Amino acid sequence: MIVDKFGGTSLANAERIASVAGIIASSRGGAQAVVVSALAGATDHLIAAARAAAGGQTAEYEAGRRWLCDTHHRVVDELLATSPERTRIRASIDRQLDRLQRLLDSIAVLGELTARGHDAVASVGEKLSATVVAAVLRHRRMEAQSICGTELIITDDVFGSASPRMEVTRNRIAERVRPLLDQGVVPVICGYTGATEAGAPTTLGRSGSDFSAAIIAACLESDALRIWTDVDGILTADPNVVPDARVLRELSYAEAARLACFGAEVLHPRTIGPVIQHGIPLTIRNSFNPDDPGTRIVQSPTSDRRLWPAIVSATGLQLLRLRSGNGSWQLRSATDALARLGGAGIEVRMFSQSLSEQGLSLVVGEQDGAHSAQLLSRSLSAAHPKSLHERVLDMIEDVATVSVIGLPSDRPDRIASRAFAALGKHRVRVVAVAQAATEDSVTFCIPAREAGETVRFLHEELGLGNGNGGGGDCAGKG
Ligand code: ADP
Ligand code: ASP
Ligand code: MG
């Protein structure tokens, strides 16, 4: 049996969802489970609406709800125009959005967004998409049933970044999914979401549907997991930034996990754990180009494959600088700040703390920048003089991180020093640097507007471009 996961990019609109249905239909034969993300943009709108509700910005959260309503109705109207289910599915979307409205209203009354409230709102996108995708499959004469992640993946109560309790999750999946597979029904399962044993909705972290799919594949002891996205696999750099990036055709679990941990958006870092245990082959495939074989991730790759270093860039980030002007900075100031953000479910992508500079630089997603600054200024103003709290808000800068990662990690050529040398030629302003104990990777934090050019420069300078020879298993894209 196989598990197919489709990300938001593959579910962006009616046309894309129709292609996804085509991919699912063309792989029918054996048992198949499908895991879906929310439609592209839906989770961002939900989280923004929840924050707007907490801030009492009624018009903003109403606009978010309207976007969700219009987007899902449009897809239903286009894809289910001739389906007898059209009215029922529209009504189901409306019911889910009414529930969302009540949730947002309660958050507005409380004037505070708890991590638990955040997850209750954020998980709505996958419920909507699974409802729609299952109906589209049925309209194409496939037996399909949507299932909430909350019914299947039982987690701890770390809202915003929950972890599955595998034993109980395995039992739930055996009870609920296995019978459907045995009857030839395609379960269309909401990714990203789970629930505590008490039934409170949780989420597995942003972009967590990859992880959901891996958990489900592991519990079903699936023969393969295919993650469908909008690029031809894992490449030597984001192909939207470097058009001649090469596809890494075959990676070990450890190599893929490493790239994911450095922020290669294409694969969530927690995905590898569950598949490793059962040795489930994982492929990253392009739903826009389904004939391409993509990247294959296995325990033991073929020995003659050619490997390349990769450049992982992350944009849409903001740097917050906390600094004490009055010598009061302590290590504790940094741990407090990190704990405060972690407690609010905000992922800190990189930080560098300097006792000598009396400060901390933090990198968070831009959607979290203003919220992080607010949280930090609130906690700092409680503990420190007002001048310090004002400075936090002043020091927000749009940044990108660029990591250069050698693969495999025991290659003799020290990639970090090559990257420093290459970057020296490029003369970009480096805002912060992070390097762990090894010399086979390094991460630079640079101004956002310089990201694309810097990645292209490094890619060329490190000899990764398609014009630079090579071939073998890492043949160029397309
Ligand atoms: P999905 O909606 O399918 O989950 P994501 O946006 O999470 O898709 O991931 C796919 C995106 O990952 C691509 O569009 C690409 O821009 C980005 N990406 C970043 N680094 C890489 C890389 N090294 N190889 C491939 N894609 C990458
Ligand atoms: N919809 C969720 C997000 O946008 C999960 C996912 O797409 O994997 O983060
Ligand atoms: Mg993703």
XYZ file of C-alpha atoms and ligand atoms in Angstrom:
515
model
C 0.000 0.000 0.000
C 1.077 3.597 -0.530
C 0.504 6.900 1.198
C 0.317 10.001 -1.005
C 0.604 13.430 0.586
C -0.365 16.587 -1.295
C 0.842 19.952 -0.014
C -0.928 23.309 -0.215
C 0.956 24.200 -3.408
C -0.634 21.153 -5.080
C -4.070 22.239 -3.838
C -3.924 25.919 -4.681
C -7.071 26.116 -6.829
C -9.644 24.055 -8.729
C -7.288 23.283 -11.592
C -4.566 22.003 -9.249
C -7.036 19.927 -7.240
C -8.282 18.380 -10.489
C -4.660 17.395 -11.335
C -4.262 15.877 -7.867
C -7.416 13.815 -8.408
C -5.909 12.682 -11.722
C -2.681 11.578 -9.988
C -4.650 9.637 -7.367
C -6.850 8.004 -10.020
C -3.849 6.971 -12.104
C -2.207 5.209 -9.149
C -5.276 3.147 -8.181
C -4.614 -0.557 -8.031
C -3.485 -1.283 -4.531
C -4.537 0.230 -1.231
C -3.868 3.950 -1.105
C -4.285 6.547 1.618
C -4.151 10.267 0.884
C -3.013 12.998 3.278
C -3.807 16.607 2.428
C -2.619 20.012 3.559
C -4.906 23.007 3.609
C -5.380 24.915 0.349
C -2.401 27.215 -0.294
C -2.678 30.270 1.957
C -5.519 28.911 4.116
C -3.455 28.295 7.272
C -1.835 31.734 7.018
C -5.299 33.304 6.803
C -6.543 31.282 9.765
C -3.629 32.208 12.004
C -3.855 35.862 10.979
C -7.600 35.796 11.743
C -6.994 34.285 15.193
C -4.431 36.968 15.997
C -6.709 39.702 14.682
C -9.520 38.349 16.857
C -7.297 38.478 19.938
C -6.408 42.069 19.054
C -10.087 42.980 18.653
C -9.646 43.742 14.927
C -13.066 42.531 13.833
C -12.802 43.651 10.193
C -9.514 41.764 9.718
C -10.753 38.495 11.104
C -13.976 38.777 9.185
C -11.895 39.274 5.991
C -9.979 36.050 6.743
C -13.189 34.100 7.189
C -14.546 35.529 3.943
C -11.364 34.516 2.049
C -11.764 30.933 3.279
C -15.441 30.904 2.369
C -14.936 32.335 -1.137
C -11.895 30.174 -1.942
C -13.523 26.887 -0.931
C -16.900 27.713 -2.483
C -15.161 28.637 -5.743
C -13.368 25.281 -5.857
C -16.594 23.402 -5.096
C -18.531 25.349 -7.718
C -15.908 24.641 -10.367
C -15.163 21.006 -9.612
C -18.494 19.758 -8.329
C -20.782 21.789 -10.634
C -22.476 18.625 -11.909
C -22.134 16.591 -8.715
C -25.232 15.717 -6.677
C -23.014 16.379 -3.636
C -22.367 20.037 -4.461
C -25.009 21.492 -2.119
C -24.101 19.145 0.698
C -20.386 19.980 0.457
C -21.103 23.725 0.345
C -23.245 23.300 3.463
C -20.490 21.318 5.170
C -17.994 24.117 4.421
C -20.454 26.672 5.812
C -20.923 24.660 9.005
C -17.157 24.439 9.520
C -16.846 28.178 8.926
C -19.684 28.921 11.349
C -17.789 26.944 13.956
C -14.662 28.908 13.093
C -16.607 32.142 13.517
C -17.695 31.081 17.011
C -14.102 30.218 17.885
C -12.864 33.597 16.636
C -15.636 35.401 18.516
C -14.621 33.651 21.743
C -10.986 34.589 21.191
C -12.109 38.193 20.633
C -14.101 38.152 23.881
C -11.109 36.788 25.805
C -8.768 39.236 24.080
C -6.041 36.602 24.167
C -4.887 33.868 21.830
C -3.752 30.814 23.770
C -1.686 28.082 22.102
C -4.719 25.832 22.439
C -6.987 28.398 20.746
C -4.372 28.847 18.021
C -4.463 25.130 17.180
C -8.254 24.945 17.234
C -8.328 27.684 14.594
C -5.268 26.641 12.565
C -6.541 23.075 12.089
C -9.684 24.209 10.239
C -7.883 24.526 6.860
C -7.140 20.803 6.561
C -10.708 19.896 7.519
C -11.983 22.035 4.682
C -9.499 20.704 2.120
C -10.074 17.032 3.028
C -13.847 17.534 2.707
C -13.382 19.036 -0.754
C -10.762 16.574 -2.057
C -12.752 13.515 -0.928
C -15.863 14.877 -2.687
C -13.870 15.525 -5.876
C -12.579 11.931 -5.823
C -16.124 10.597 -5.347
C -17.275 12.745 -8.256
C -14.618 10.940 -10.317
C -16.111 7.620 -9.313
C -13.569 6.717 -6.648
C -14.752 5.616 -3.223
C -13.316 8.188 -0.842
C -13.935 9.389 2.696
C -12.453 12.367 4.529
C -11.069 11.748 8.019
C -9.938 14.379 10.525
C -6.402 14.185 11.867
C -7.998 14.718 15.279
C -9.567 11.260 15.039
C -6.309 9.513 14.169
C -3.200 11.216 15.478
C -3.218 11.347 19.256
C -0.606 13.703 20.582
C 0.805 15.283 23.684
C -0.506 18.719 24.617
C 2.365 20.763 23.215
C 0.008 22.918 21.169
C 1.622 24.323 18.042
C 4.254 21.607 17.809
C 2.647 18.456 19.179
C 4.235 14.997 19.046
C 2.303 11.820 18.388
C 1.753 9.105 20.957
C 2.560 6.351 18.522
C 0.946 3.389 20.263
C -2.519 4.888 20.605
C -2.204 6.530 17.168
C -1.352 3.157 15.620
C -4.465 1.649 17.211
C -6.690 4.474 16.034
C -5.344 4.176 12.488
C -5.809 0.410 12.532
C -9.425 0.796 13.692
C -10.428 3.679 11.491
C -8.285 3.542 8.320
C -7.504 -0.137 7.794
C -11.164 -1.176 7.232
C -11.552 1.552 4.595
C -8.427 0.384 2.778
C -9.693 -3.205 2.893
C -12.927 -2.078 1.229
C -11.059 -0.171 -1.509
C -12.042 3.230 -0.110
C -9.447 6.035 -0.301
C -9.194 7.730 3.114
C -8.485 11.436 2.606
C -6.834 12.397 5.863
C -6.305 15.920 7.196
C -2.584 16.552 7.624
C -1.018 18.913 10.192
C -3.609 18.123 12.861
C -4.032 15.770 15.769
C -5.754 15.818 19.138
C -4.856 15.205 22.748
C -6.324 12.119 24.413
C -8.949 14.458 25.870
C -9.894 15.512 22.323
C -8.433 19.052 22.141
C -7.188 19.772 18.587
C -3.422 20.107 18.247
C -1.121 20.912 15.330
C 2.222 19.329 14.503
C 4.003 22.580 13.571
C 3.847 24.704 10.421
C 4.229 22.630 7.248
C 3.542 19.603 9.450
C 1.438 17.657 6.941
C 4.608 15.922 5.707
C 5.064 14.666 9.275
C 1.410 13.554 9.468
C 1.877 11.558 6.267
C 5.009 9.907 7.675
C 3.199 8.981 10.911
C 0.336 7.453 8.944
C 2.701 5.608 6.579
C 4.591 4.190 9.570
C 1.418 3.100 11.385
C 0.117 1.379 8.244
C 3.570 -0.096 7.509
C 3.159 1.349 4.068
C 5.327 0.180 1.150
C 5.997 3.750 0.040
C 5.352 7.370 0.980
C 5.115 9.910 -1.827
C 5.159 13.603 -0.972
C 3.760 15.611 -3.881
C 4.789 19.241 -4.130
C 5.461 21.872 -6.809
C 9.130 21.112 -7.642
C 10.964 18.058 -8.995
C 12.270 16.898 -5.618
C 15.050 18.129 -3.344
C 17.502 20.197 -5.341
C 20.927 21.723 -4.728
C 19.032 24.993 -4.110
C 15.460 26.209 -4.248
C 14.729 26.033 -7.998
C 12.514 29.091 -7.701
C 15.682 30.987 -6.753
C 18.293 29.113 -8.821
C 16.709 27.941 -12.073
C 19.618 25.624 -12.946
C 19.709 23.862 -9.553
C 20.205 20.095 -9.809
C 17.816 17.483 -8.518
C 19.417 15.291 -5.854
C 18.033 12.037 -7.226
C 18.882 9.814 -4.304
C 19.489 10.651 -0.670
C 19.831 8.653 2.504
C 17.333 9.312 5.289
C 20.076 11.048 7.243
C 21.034 13.328 4.343
C 17.428 14.312 3.649
C 16.809 14.966 7.344
C 19.845 17.191 7.435
C 18.674 19.308 4.503
C 15.207 19.516 6.022
C 16.614 20.607 9.380
C 18.415 23.471 7.688
C 15.059 24.699 6.440
C 14.648 23.266 2.922
C 10.940 24.052 2.857
C 10.263 21.110 0.565
C 10.426 18.570 3.422
C 9.399 19.014 7.055
C 12.306 17.999 9.337
C 10.192 15.640 11.469
C 9.139 13.558 8.454
C 12.097 11.209 8.404
C 11.769 9.829 11.961
C 8.648 7.694 11.477
C 9.663 6.305 8.058
C 13.154 5.297 9.170
C 11.853 2.720 11.640
C 10.070 0.723 8.959
C 12.543 1.561 6.168
C 9.706 3.048 4.103
C 11.032 4.519 0.838
C 10.068 8.180 0.572
C 9.917 10.065 -2.705
C 9.436 13.781 -3.263
C 7.493 14.230 -6.497
C 6.205 17.149 -8.530
C 2.420 17.210 -8.933
C 2.916 19.725 -11.768
C 5.268 17.267 -13.518
C 4.106 13.808 -12.377
C 6.242 11.891 -14.889
C 9.463 13.065 -13.255
C 10.807 10.455 -10.799
C 11.709 13.111 -8.203
C 14.039 12.519 -5.256
C 14.165 9.058 -3.710
C 15.055 8.863 -0.019
C 16.106 5.470 1.291
C 18.175 3.834 4.018
C 21.088 2.835 1.752
C 21.446 4.793 -1.471
C 23.333 3.250 -4.412
C 27.071 3.518 -3.917
C 27.866 5.110 -7.304
C 25.541 8.094 -7.009
C 27.049 11.553 -7.308
C 26.385 13.927 -4.407
C 26.529 17.693 -4.254
C 26.501 20.194 -1.453
C 23.215 22.062 -1.198
C 22.291 25.641 -0.444
C 19.184 26.052 1.632
C 17.713 29.510 1.803
C 14.802 30.732 3.821
C 13.129 34.052 3.160
C 10.108 35.744 4.694
C 12.014 36.096 7.960
C 12.538 38.918 10.380
C 15.431 39.601 12.667
C 14.674 41.010 16.105
C 17.508 42.436 18.112
C 17.247 42.643 21.844
C 19.928 44.696 23.414
C 20.507 46.160 26.797
C 21.833 49.660 26.768
C 22.511 49.690 30.482
C 24.709 46.631 31.112
C 21.859 44.622 32.568
C 21.989 41.828 29.962
C 22.358 38.317 31.339
C 22.255 34.856 29.850
C 18.878 34.613 31.565
C 17.572 37.521 29.417
C 18.158 35.349 26.353
C 16.626 32.189 27.781
C 13.587 34.168 28.974
C 13.073 35.642 25.514
C 13.382 32.252 23.808
C 11.053 30.606 26.329
C 8.492 33.355 25.895
C 8.387 32.898 22.121
C 8.440 29.094 22.364
C 5.541 29.215 24.816
C 3.494 31.211 22.288
C 4.125 28.596 19.582
C 6.543 30.847 17.671
C 9.351 29.052 15.939
C 12.718 30.760 16.336
C 14.603 29.823 13.164
C 18.034 30.991 14.287
C 19.443 32.964 17.171
C 22.790 34.258 18.186
C 23.416 35.460 21.676
C 26.357 37.575 22.592
C 27.156 38.351 26.188
C 29.929 40.718 25.125
C 27.535 42.656 22.878
C 24.886 42.515 25.629
C 22.233 41.231 23.288
C 20.400 38.582 21.385
C 19.521 38.356 17.683
C 16.493 36.237 16.874
C 15.133 35.195 13.508
C 11.414 34.387 13.201
C 8.961 34.065 10.314
C 7.718 37.465 9.100
C 4.156 36.481 10.018
C 5.431 36.150 13.594
C 7.656 39.271 13.633
C 5.244 41.877 14.976
C 3.625 39.388 17.335
C 7.060 38.311 18.670
C 8.089 41.907 19.176
C 4.875 42.558 21.106
C 5.359 39.503 23.304
C 8.981 40.348 23.986
C 8.316 43.973 24.692
C 5.524 43.008 27.083
C 7.788 40.632 29.003
C 10.744 43.016 28.887
C 8.725 45.971 30.030
C 7.739 43.932 33.056
C 11.367 43.153 33.861
C 13.354 46.072 32.467
C 13.236 49.840 31.997
C 10.963 51.286 29.312
C 13.868 52.380 27.100
C 14.813 48.763 26.501
C 11.290 47.785 25.581
C 11.098 50.511 22.944
C 14.323 49.395 21.379
C 13.014 45.898 20.698
C 10.369 47.212 18.341
C 12.880 49.477 16.584
C 15.140 46.682 15.610
C 13.149 44.586 13.250
C 14.761 43.894 9.906
C 13.645 41.740 6.972
C 16.256 39.024 6.586
C 16.954 35.709 4.899
C 19.068 32.794 6.046
C 21.380 31.033 3.627
C 22.905 27.712 4.688
C 25.589 25.863 2.784
C 25.501 22.169 3.632
C 28.037 19.543 2.644
C 26.741 16.037 1.937
C 27.599 13.500 3.094
C 28.951 14.937 6.288
C 32.269 13.081 6.127
C 33.429 14.670 2.864
C 36.973 15.881 3.311
C 36.489 19.268 1.654
C 35.474 21.689 4.342
C 32.396 23.290 2.909
C 32.113 26.009 5.565
C 35.466 27.550 4.728
C 34.684 27.379 1.001
C 31.387 29.123 1.684
C 33.071 31.879 3.739
C 35.586 32.422 0.928
C 32.843 32.561 -1.712
C 30.759 34.952 0.344
C 33.784 37.182 0.883
C 33.898 37.739 -2.886
C 30.231 38.636 -2.981
C 30.444 41.405 -0.368
C 27.032 40.935 1.129
C 26.316 42.399 4.600
C 26.237 39.401 6.957
C 23.927 40.198 9.861
C 24.559 37.033 11.910
C 26.322 33.697 11.465
C 25.565 30.284 12.947
C 27.858 27.313 12.736
C 27.624 24.237 14.925
C 30.443 21.962 15.953
C 31.242 20.680 12.456
C 32.807 22.391 9.465
C 30.481 20.885 6.917
C 27.771 23.490 7.147
C 27.319 27.157 7.932
C 24.332 29.515 8.039
C 24.496 33.208 7.184
C 21.762 35.658 8.014
C 21.689 38.450 5.417
C 19.335 41.291 4.414
C 16.256 39.837 2.690
C 16.664 41.792 -0.531
C 20.097 40.237 -1.114
C 18.970 36.629 -0.705
C 18.302 35.595 -4.300
C 21.460 37.085 -5.704
C 23.571 35.661 -2.878
C 22.204 32.135 -3.316
C 22.747 32.264 -7.089
C 26.272 33.586 -6.582
C 27.156 30.868 -4.043
C 25.600 28.149 -6.193
C 27.752 29.181 -9.139
C 30.873 29.842 -7.077
C 30.673 26.411 -5.395
C 30.399 24.754 -8.814
C 26.845 23.476 -8.422
C 25.323 24.943 -11.592
C 24.311 22.665 -14.434
C 26.890 24.337 -16.624
C 29.591 23.009 -14.286
C 29.833 19.414 -15.509
C 28.635 16.601 -13.264
C 25.842 14.250 -14.267
C 25.401 10.798 -12.807
C 22.583 10.446 -10.339
C 22.381 14.163 -9.779
C 21.494 15.078 -13.343
C 19.950 18.500 -13.743
C 16.326 19.375 -13.289
C 13.712 18.335 -15.831
P 3.949 22.073 -0.162
O 2.842 23.066 -0.230
O 3.855 21.045 -1.231
O 4.138 21.482 1.199
P 6.263 23.721 0.258
O 6.090 25.148 -0.135
O 6.207 23.381 1.682
O 5.246 22.865 -0.578
O 7.648 23.167 -0.330
C 7.961 23.296 -1.711
C 8.866 24.492 -1.924
O 10.099 24.264 -1.264
C 9.272 24.724 -3.355
O 8.316 25.464 -4.056
C 10.594 25.453 -3.227
O 10.407 26.835 -3.426
C 11.009 25.222 -1.777
N 12.374 24.740 -1.620
C 13.272 25.294 -0.782
N 14.458 24.682 -0.851
C 14.328 23.694 -1.750
C 15.226 22.709 -2.264
N 16.499 22.611 -1.846
N 14.746 21.846 -3.172
C 13.455 21.933 -3.580
N 12.576 22.857 -3.149
C 13.004 23.734 -2.249
N -1.368 23.812 6.309
C -0.270 23.740 7.243
C 0.669 24.925 7.042
O 0.447 25.745 6.153
C 0.463 22.446 7.182
C 1.104 22.109 5.848
O 0.858 22.780 4.839
O 1.865 21.151 5.817
O 1.595 25.073 7.789
Mg 5.328 21.827 2.811
